[in-house]
mmCIF file of C-alpha atoms in Angstrom:
data_model
loop_
_atom_site.group_PDB
_atom_site.id
_atom_site.type_symbol
_atom_site.label_atom_id
_atom_site.label_comp_id
_atom_site.label_asym_id
_atom_site.label_seq_id
_atom_site.Cartn_x
_atom_site.Cartn_y
_atom_site.Cartn_z
ATOM 1 C CA SER B 1 -0.028 0.017 0.354
ATOM 2 C CA GLN B 2 0.987 3.491 -0.537
ATOM 3 C CA THR B 3 2.228 5.508 2.298
ATOM 4 C CA ILE B 4 3.166 9.337 2.521
ATOM 5 C CA HIS B 5 5.267 11.345 4.871
ATOM 6 C CA GLN B 6 6.414 14.388 5.947
ATOM 7 C CA TRP B 7 9.124 15.846 8.276
ATOM 8 C CA PRO B 8 9.551 17.196 10.583
ATOM 9 C CA ALA B 9 5.963 17.241 12.416
ATOM 10 C CA THR B 10 6.879 20.789 13.796
ATOM 11 C CA LEU B 11 8.918 23.579 13.660
ATOM 12 C CA VAL B 12 9.511 26.956 15.052
ATOM 13 C CA GLN B 13 11.905 29.469 13.053
ATOM 14 C CA PRO B 14 13.139 33.038 13.614
ATOM 15 C CA VAL B 15 11.996 35.348 10.749
ATOM 16 C CA GLY B 16 14.529 35.577 7.984
ATOM 17 C CA SER B 17 15.927 31.730 8.611
ATOM 18 C CA PRO B 18 15.533 29.333 5.799
ATOM 19 C CA LEU B 19 13.450 26.415 5.600
ATOM 20 C CA SER B 20 13.160 23.158 4.097
ATOM 21 C CA LEU B 21 10.190 20.550 4.535
ATOM 22 C CA GLU B 22 10.237 17.158 3.090
ATOM 23 C CA CYS B 23 7.560 14.635 1.684
ATOM 24 C CA THR B 24 8.273 11.143 0.208
ATOM 25 C CA VAL B 25 5.875 8.955 -0.756
ATOM 26 C CA GLU B 26 6.235 5.213 -0.635
ATOM 27 C CA GLY B 27 4.537 2.190 -3.026
ATOM 28 C CA THR B 28 3.757 4.163 -5.756
ATOM 29 C CA SER B 29 6.009 5.546 -8.742
ATOM 30 C CA ASN B 30 5.602 8.904 -11.129
ATOM 31 C CA PRO B 31 2.723 10.398 -8.888
ATOM 32 C CA ASN B 32 2.087 13.656 -9.029
ATOM 33 C CA LEU B 33 2.595 15.813 -5.959
ATOM 34 C CA TYR B 34 1.352 18.984 -4.218
ATOM 35 C CA TRP B 35 2.091 21.255 -1.540
ATOM 36 C CA TYR B 36 -1.016 23.204 0.441
ATOM 37 C CA ARG B 37 -0.893 25.420 3.031
ATOM 38 C CA GLN B 38 -3.757 25.762 5.764
ATOM 39 C CA ALA B 39 -3.763 28.910 8.033
ATOM 40 C CA ALA B 40 -5.174 28.199 11.207
ATOM 41 C CA GLY B 41 -9.399 27.741 10.794
ATOM 42 C CA ARG B 42 -8.972 28.151 7.167
ATOM 43 C CA GLY B 43 -8.763 26.034 3.767
ATOM 44 C CA LEU B 44 -6.245 24.979 1.765
ATOM 45 C CA GLN B 45 -4.123 26.746 -0.697
ATOM 46 C CA LEU B 46 -2.481 25.071 -3.085
ATOM 47 C CA LEU B 47 1.120 26.448 -3.206
ATOM 48 C CA PHE B 48 2.959 24.093 -5.804
ATOM 49 C CA TYR B 49 2.556 21.072 -7.970
ATOM 50 C CA SER B 50 4.532 18.670 -9.700
ATOM 51 C CA VAL B 51 3.795 15.992 -12.694
ATOM 52 C CA GLY B 52 7.532 14.487 -12.399
ATOM 53 C CA ILE B 53 11.434 14.771 -11.659
ATOM 54 C CA GLY B 54 12.112 18.548 -11.782
ATOM 55 C CA GLN B 55 8.911 19.767 -13.107
ATOM 56 C CA ILE B 56 7.240 22.163 -10.589
ATOM 57 C CA SER B 57 4.348 24.606 -11.313
ATOM 58 C CA SER B 58 3.221 27.295 -8.889
ATOM 59 C CA GLU B 59 0.426 28.641 -8.278
ATOM 60 C CA VAL B 60 0.790 31.668 -6.151
ATOM 61 C CA PRO B 61 4.007 33.763 -6.104
ATOM 62 C CA GLN B 62 5.686 34.236 -2.742
ATOM 63 C CA ASN B 63 9.043 33.547 -1.098
ATOM 64 C CA LEU B 64 8.747 29.609 -1.040
ATOM 65 C CA SER B 65 10.330 27.391 -3.539
ATOM 66 C CA ALA B 66 9.685 23.676 -4.600
ATOM 67 C CA SER B 67 11.934 20.896 -5.628
ATOM 68 C CA ARG B 68 11.473 17.522 -6.763
ATOM 69 C CA PRO B 69 14.960 15.872 -6.982
ATOM 70 C CA GLN B 70 13.291 12.063 -7.057
ATOM 71 C CA ASP B 71 10.542 10.352 -8.240
ATOM 72 C CA ARG B 72 9.293 10.246 -4.719
ATOM 73 C CA GLN B 73 10.360 13.572 -2.943
ATOM 74 C CA PHE B 74 9.076 16.705 -2.944
ATOM 75 C CA ILE B 75 10.942 19.290 -0.866
ATOM 76 C CA LEU B 76 9.504 22.715 0.381
ATOM 77 C CA SER B 77 11.948 25.628 0.787
ATOM 78 C CA SER B 78 12.557 28.967 1.756
ATOM 79 C CA LYS B 79 15.499 31.390 1.782
ATOM 80 C CA LYS B 80 14.456 33.833 4.300
ATOM 81 C CA LEU B 81 11.062 33.139 6.182
ATOM 82 C CA LEU B 82 8.130 35.602 6.829
ATOM 83 C CA LEU B 83 6.124 35.941 9.642
ATOM 84 C CA SER B 84 2.994 35.316 7.037
ATOM 85 C CA ASP B 85 5.035 31.952 6.259
ATOM 86 C CA SER B 86 3.527 30.636 9.486
ATOM 87 C CA GLY B 87 0.689 27.898 8.932
ATOM 88 C CA PHE B 88 0.317 23.722 8.532
ATOM 89 C CA TYR B 89 2.112 22.747 5.468
ATOM 90 C CA LEU B 90 0.273 19.461 4.057
ATOM 91 C CA CYS B 91 1.597 17.557 1.372
ATOM 92 C CA ALA B 92 -0.552 15.063 -1.198
ATOM 93 C CA TRP B 93 -0.229 12.732 -4.094
ATOM 94 C CA LYS B 94 -2.423 10.990 -6.496
ATOM 95 C CA VAL B 95 -1.549 8.777 -9.607
ATOM 96 C CA GLY B 96 -1.486 10.542 -12.650
ATOM 97 C CA GLY B 97 -4.605 10.895 -14.447
ATOM 98 C CA THR B 98 -6.815 10.184 -11.466
ATOM 99 C CA ASP B 99 -8.926 13.073 -9.336
ATOM 100 C CA THR B 100 -8.211 11.546 -5.194
ATOM 101 C CA GLN B 101 -5.317 13.177 -3.445
ATOM 102 C CA TYR B 102 -3.897 11.363 -0.856
ATOM 103 C CA PHE B 103 -2.523 13.428 2.134
ATOM 104 C CA GLY B 104 0.705 13.027 4.744
ATOM 105 C CA PRO B 105 0.096 14.436 8.193
ATOM 106 C CA GLY B 106 1.271 17.629 7.508
ATOM 107 C CA THR B 107 3.961 19.988 9.238
ATOM 108 C CA ARG B 108 3.239 22.624 11.908
ATOM 109 C CA LEU B 109 5.665 25.895 10.725
ATOM 110 C CA THR B 110 5.605 28.749 13.301
ATOM 111 C CA VAL B 111 7.824 31.679 12.206
ATOM 112 C CA LEU B 112 8.740 33.987 15.184
ATOM 113 C CA GLY L 1 -16.008 34.604 -9.788
ATOM 114 C CA GLU L 2 -15.963 30.672 -9.363
ATOM 115 C CA SER L 3 -15.830 29.002 -6.431
ATOM 116 C CA VAL L 4 -16.808 26.343 -4.065
ATOM 117 C CA GLY L 5 -18.281 27.260 -0.901
ATOM 118 C CA LEU L 6 -20.122 25.976 2.198
ATOM 119 C CA HIS L 7 -23.629 27.233 3.565
ATOM 120 C CA LEU L 8 -22.653 26.338 7.322
ATOM 121 C CA PRO L 9 -19.228 27.253 8.908
ATOM 122 C CA THR L 10 -20.099 24.876 11.709
ATOM 123 C CA LEU L 11 -22.873 22.332 12.812
ATOM 124 C CA SER L 12 -23.424 20.975 16.169
ATOM 125 C CA VAL L 13 -25.256 17.581 16.179
ATOM 126 C CA GLN L 14 -26.046 15.169 19.133
ATOM 127 C CA GLU L 15 -24.487 11.668 19.270
ATOM 128 C CA GLY L 16 -27.058 9.159 17.414
ATOM 129 C CA ASP L 17 -28.098 12.098 15.169
ATOM 130 C CA ASN L 18 -28.172 12.141 11.497
ATOM 131 C CA SER L 19 -25.518 15.427 10.103
ATOM 132 C CA ILE L 20 -25.862 16.777 6.781
ATOM 133 C CA ILE L 21 -23.098 19.244 5.374
ATOM 134 C CA ASN L 22 -23.684 21.078 2.507
ATOM 135 C CA CYS L 23 -21.567 22.608 -0.212
ATOM 136 C CA ALA L 24 -22.479 24.742 -3.357
ATOM 137 C CA TYR L 25 -20.342 24.862 -6.282
ATOM 138 C CA SER L 26 -20.667 27.626 -9.434
ATOM 139 C CA ASN L 27 -18.817 25.807 -12.283
ATOM 140 C CA SER L 28 -20.731 23.425 -14.318
ATOM 141 C CA ALA L 29 -17.769 21.913 -15.969
ATOM 142 C CA SER L 30 -16.503 20.536 -12.677
ATOM 143 C CA ASP L 31 -17.208 16.789 -13.534
ATOM 144 C CA TYR L 32 -15.885 14.989 -10.212
ATOM 145 C CA PHE L 33 -16.558 15.681 -6.759
ATOM 146 C CA ILE L 34 -14.733 14.792 -3.331
ATOM 147 C CA TRP L 35 -15.027 14.824 0.423
ATOM 148 C CA TYR L 36 -12.326 15.178 3.022
ATOM 149 C CA LYS L 37 -12.362 14.715 6.502
ATOM 150 C CA GLN L 38 -9.783 16.643 8.600
ATOM 151 C CA GLU L 39 -9.043 16.175 12.464
ATOM 152 C CA SER L 40 -7.324 18.715 14.438
ATOM 153 C CA GLY L 41 -3.725 18.596 13.852
ATOM 154 C CA LYS L 42 -4.058 16.247 10.813
ATOM 155 C CA GLY L 43 -3.952 15.639 7.117
ATOM 156 C CA PRO L 44 -7.269 15.630 5.214
ATOM 157 C CA GLN L 45 -8.301 12.215 4.692
ATOM 158 C CA PHE L 46 -10.462 11.185 1.735
ATOM 159 C CA ILE L 47 -14.167 10.096 2.868
ATOM 160 C CA ILE L 48 -15.897 9.979 -0.552
ATOM 161 C CA ASP L 49 -16.324 10.796 -4.006
ATOM 162 C CA ILE L 50 -18.757 11.095 -6.534
ATOM 163 C CA ARG L 51 -18.921 12.188 -10.457
ATOM 164 C CA SER L 52 -21.114 14.040 -12.258
ATOM 165 C CA ASN L 53 -22.645 11.219 -14.211
ATOM 166 C CA MET L 54 -24.174 10.329 -10.874
ATOM 167 C CA ASP L 55 -26.649 11.980 -8.579
ATOM 168 C CA LYS L 56 -26.205 9.724 -5.450
ATOM 169 C CA ARG L 57 -23.194 7.459 -3.922
ATOM 170 C CA GLN L 58 -23.222 5.441 -0.419
ATOM 171 C CA GLY L 59 -20.020 4.780 1.627
ATOM 172 C CA GLN L 60 -19.865 2.896 5.040
ATOM 173 C CA ARG L 61 -22.344 5.455 6.990
ATOM 174 C CA VAL L 62 -21.910 8.409 4.663
ATOM 175 C CA THR L 63 -23.875 9.574 2.027
ATOM 176 C CA VAL L 64 -23.127 11.762 -0.935
ATOM 177 C CA LEU L 65 -25.930 13.901 -2.697
ATOM 178 C CA LEU L 66 -24.802 15.629 -6.372
ATOM 179 C CA ASN L 67 -27.736 18.108 -7.253
ATOM 180 C CA LYS L 68 -26.351 19.467 -10.698
ATOM 181 C CA THR L 69 -29.513 21.466 -11.616
ATOM 182 C CA VAL L 70 -28.667 23.627 -8.554
ATOM 183 C CA LYS L 71 -24.887 23.006 -8.002
ATOM 184 C CA HIS L 72 -25.205 21.402 -4.494
ATOM 185 C CA LEU L 73 -23.161 18.796 -2.957
ATOM 186 C CA SER L 74 -24.230 17.405 0.114
ATOM 187 C CA LEU L 75 -22.463 14.741 2.768
ATOM 188 C CA GLN L 76 -24.947 12.615 5.113
ATOM 189 C CA ILE L 77 -23.251 10.823 7.834
ATOM 190 C CA ALA L 78 -26.080 8.330 9.697
ATOM 191 C CA ALA L 79 -25.793 8.186 13.580
ATOM 192 C CA THR L 80 -22.840 10.481 13.862
ATOM 193 C CA GLN L 81 -20.501 9.578 16.559
ATOM 194 C CA PRO L 82 -18.072 11.541 18.630
ATOM 195 C CA GLY L 83 -15.162 10.275 16.407
ATOM 196 C CA ASP L 84 -16.801 12.188 13.277
ATOM 197 C CA SER L 85 -16.099 15.526 14.484
ATOM 198 C CA ALA L 86 -13.449 17.338 12.470
ATOM 199 C CA VAL L 87 -14.084 19.897 9.808
ATOM 200 C CA TYR L 88 -15.054 18.387 6.280
ATOM 201 C CA PHE L 89 -13.828 20.053 3.023
ATOM 202 C CA CYS L 90 -15.920 20.009 -0.310
ATOM 203 C CA ALA L 91 -13.636 19.795 -3.387
ATOM 204 C CA GLU L 92 -14.746 19.976 -7.178
ATOM 205 C CA ASN L 93 -12.180 18.559 -9.908
ATOM 206 C CA ARG L 94 -12.212 20.189 -13.334
ATOM 207 C CA ALA L 95 -10.125 20.770 -16.282
ATOM 208 C CA ALA L 96 -7.314 22.942 -15.941
ATOM 209 C CA GLY L 97 -5.731 23.711 -19.592
ATOM 210 C CA ASN L 98 -3.886 20.420 -19.506
ATOM 211 C CA ASN L 99 -3.945 19.409 -16.166
ATOM 212 C CA ARG L 100 -7.286 18.878 -13.629
ATOM 213 C CA LYS L 101 -7.243 20.942 -10.467
ATOM 214 C CA LEU L 102 -8.861 20.629 -7.005
ATOM 215 C CA ILE L 103 -10.711 23.939 -6.026
ATOM 216 C CA TRP L 104 -11.430 23.260 -2.260
ATOM 217 C CA GLY L 105 -14.315 25.036 -0.242
ATOM 218 C CA LEU L 106 -13.556 26.470 2.858
ATOM 219 C CA GLY L 107 -14.843 23.970 5.362
ATOM 220 C CA THR L 108 -17.546 23.137 7.873
ATOM 221 C CA SER L 109 -16.711 22.105 11.580
ATOM 222 C CA LEU L 110 -18.489 19.218 12.528
ATOM 223 C CA ALA L 111 -19.060 18.840 16.845
ATOM 224 C CA VAL L 112 -20.934 15.848 17.864
ATOM 225 C CA ASN L 113 -22.209 16.488 21.625
ATOM 226 C CA PRO L 114 -22.657 13.035 23.364
#
């Protein structure tokens, strides 16, 4: 069966520090991968998605970036965090050509 | 603009009662709809889906109804239990260029009273 992992689970970072969040998927090949951000008590905002290694599409301009160095690895990065980057970051995957996305456990990021 | 929204931001029900969570969508081109459950501090969990060629689909204790005429989607939970307390999101899937894109609703918080 397929599983999706995210780490770290929680992170507290100072403003201006770098960020690296990692997401990996097991049990499938060539998944579509997604990064979402969720503010407290709010819905999901799509940040990036990838349909293959090295292929990244950005949905919202911001100081975050994403990379997909391996088939089942998706990384969310920032060079300098802002206070507004605080939130719950969710990684999701789906089989290409299908519709249902499956989510990881999330990373709670607090920028102070 | 196009959006998926929810009629009720919060819903409180008694344990054992049936719950109905509603969702409106505005794009008639959407052809696939999904309900997710998100418990506090966790990622959304797939509950049930329905394609636009169907009006109703049933799962274990859950039923999704789709009314394309009024662009309305509902999630019915039978015999609601305390473990059903969560935020419920509807999402619609539609073609966006060469890709298909999930458009998310705002979420409804369901509180189950013992």
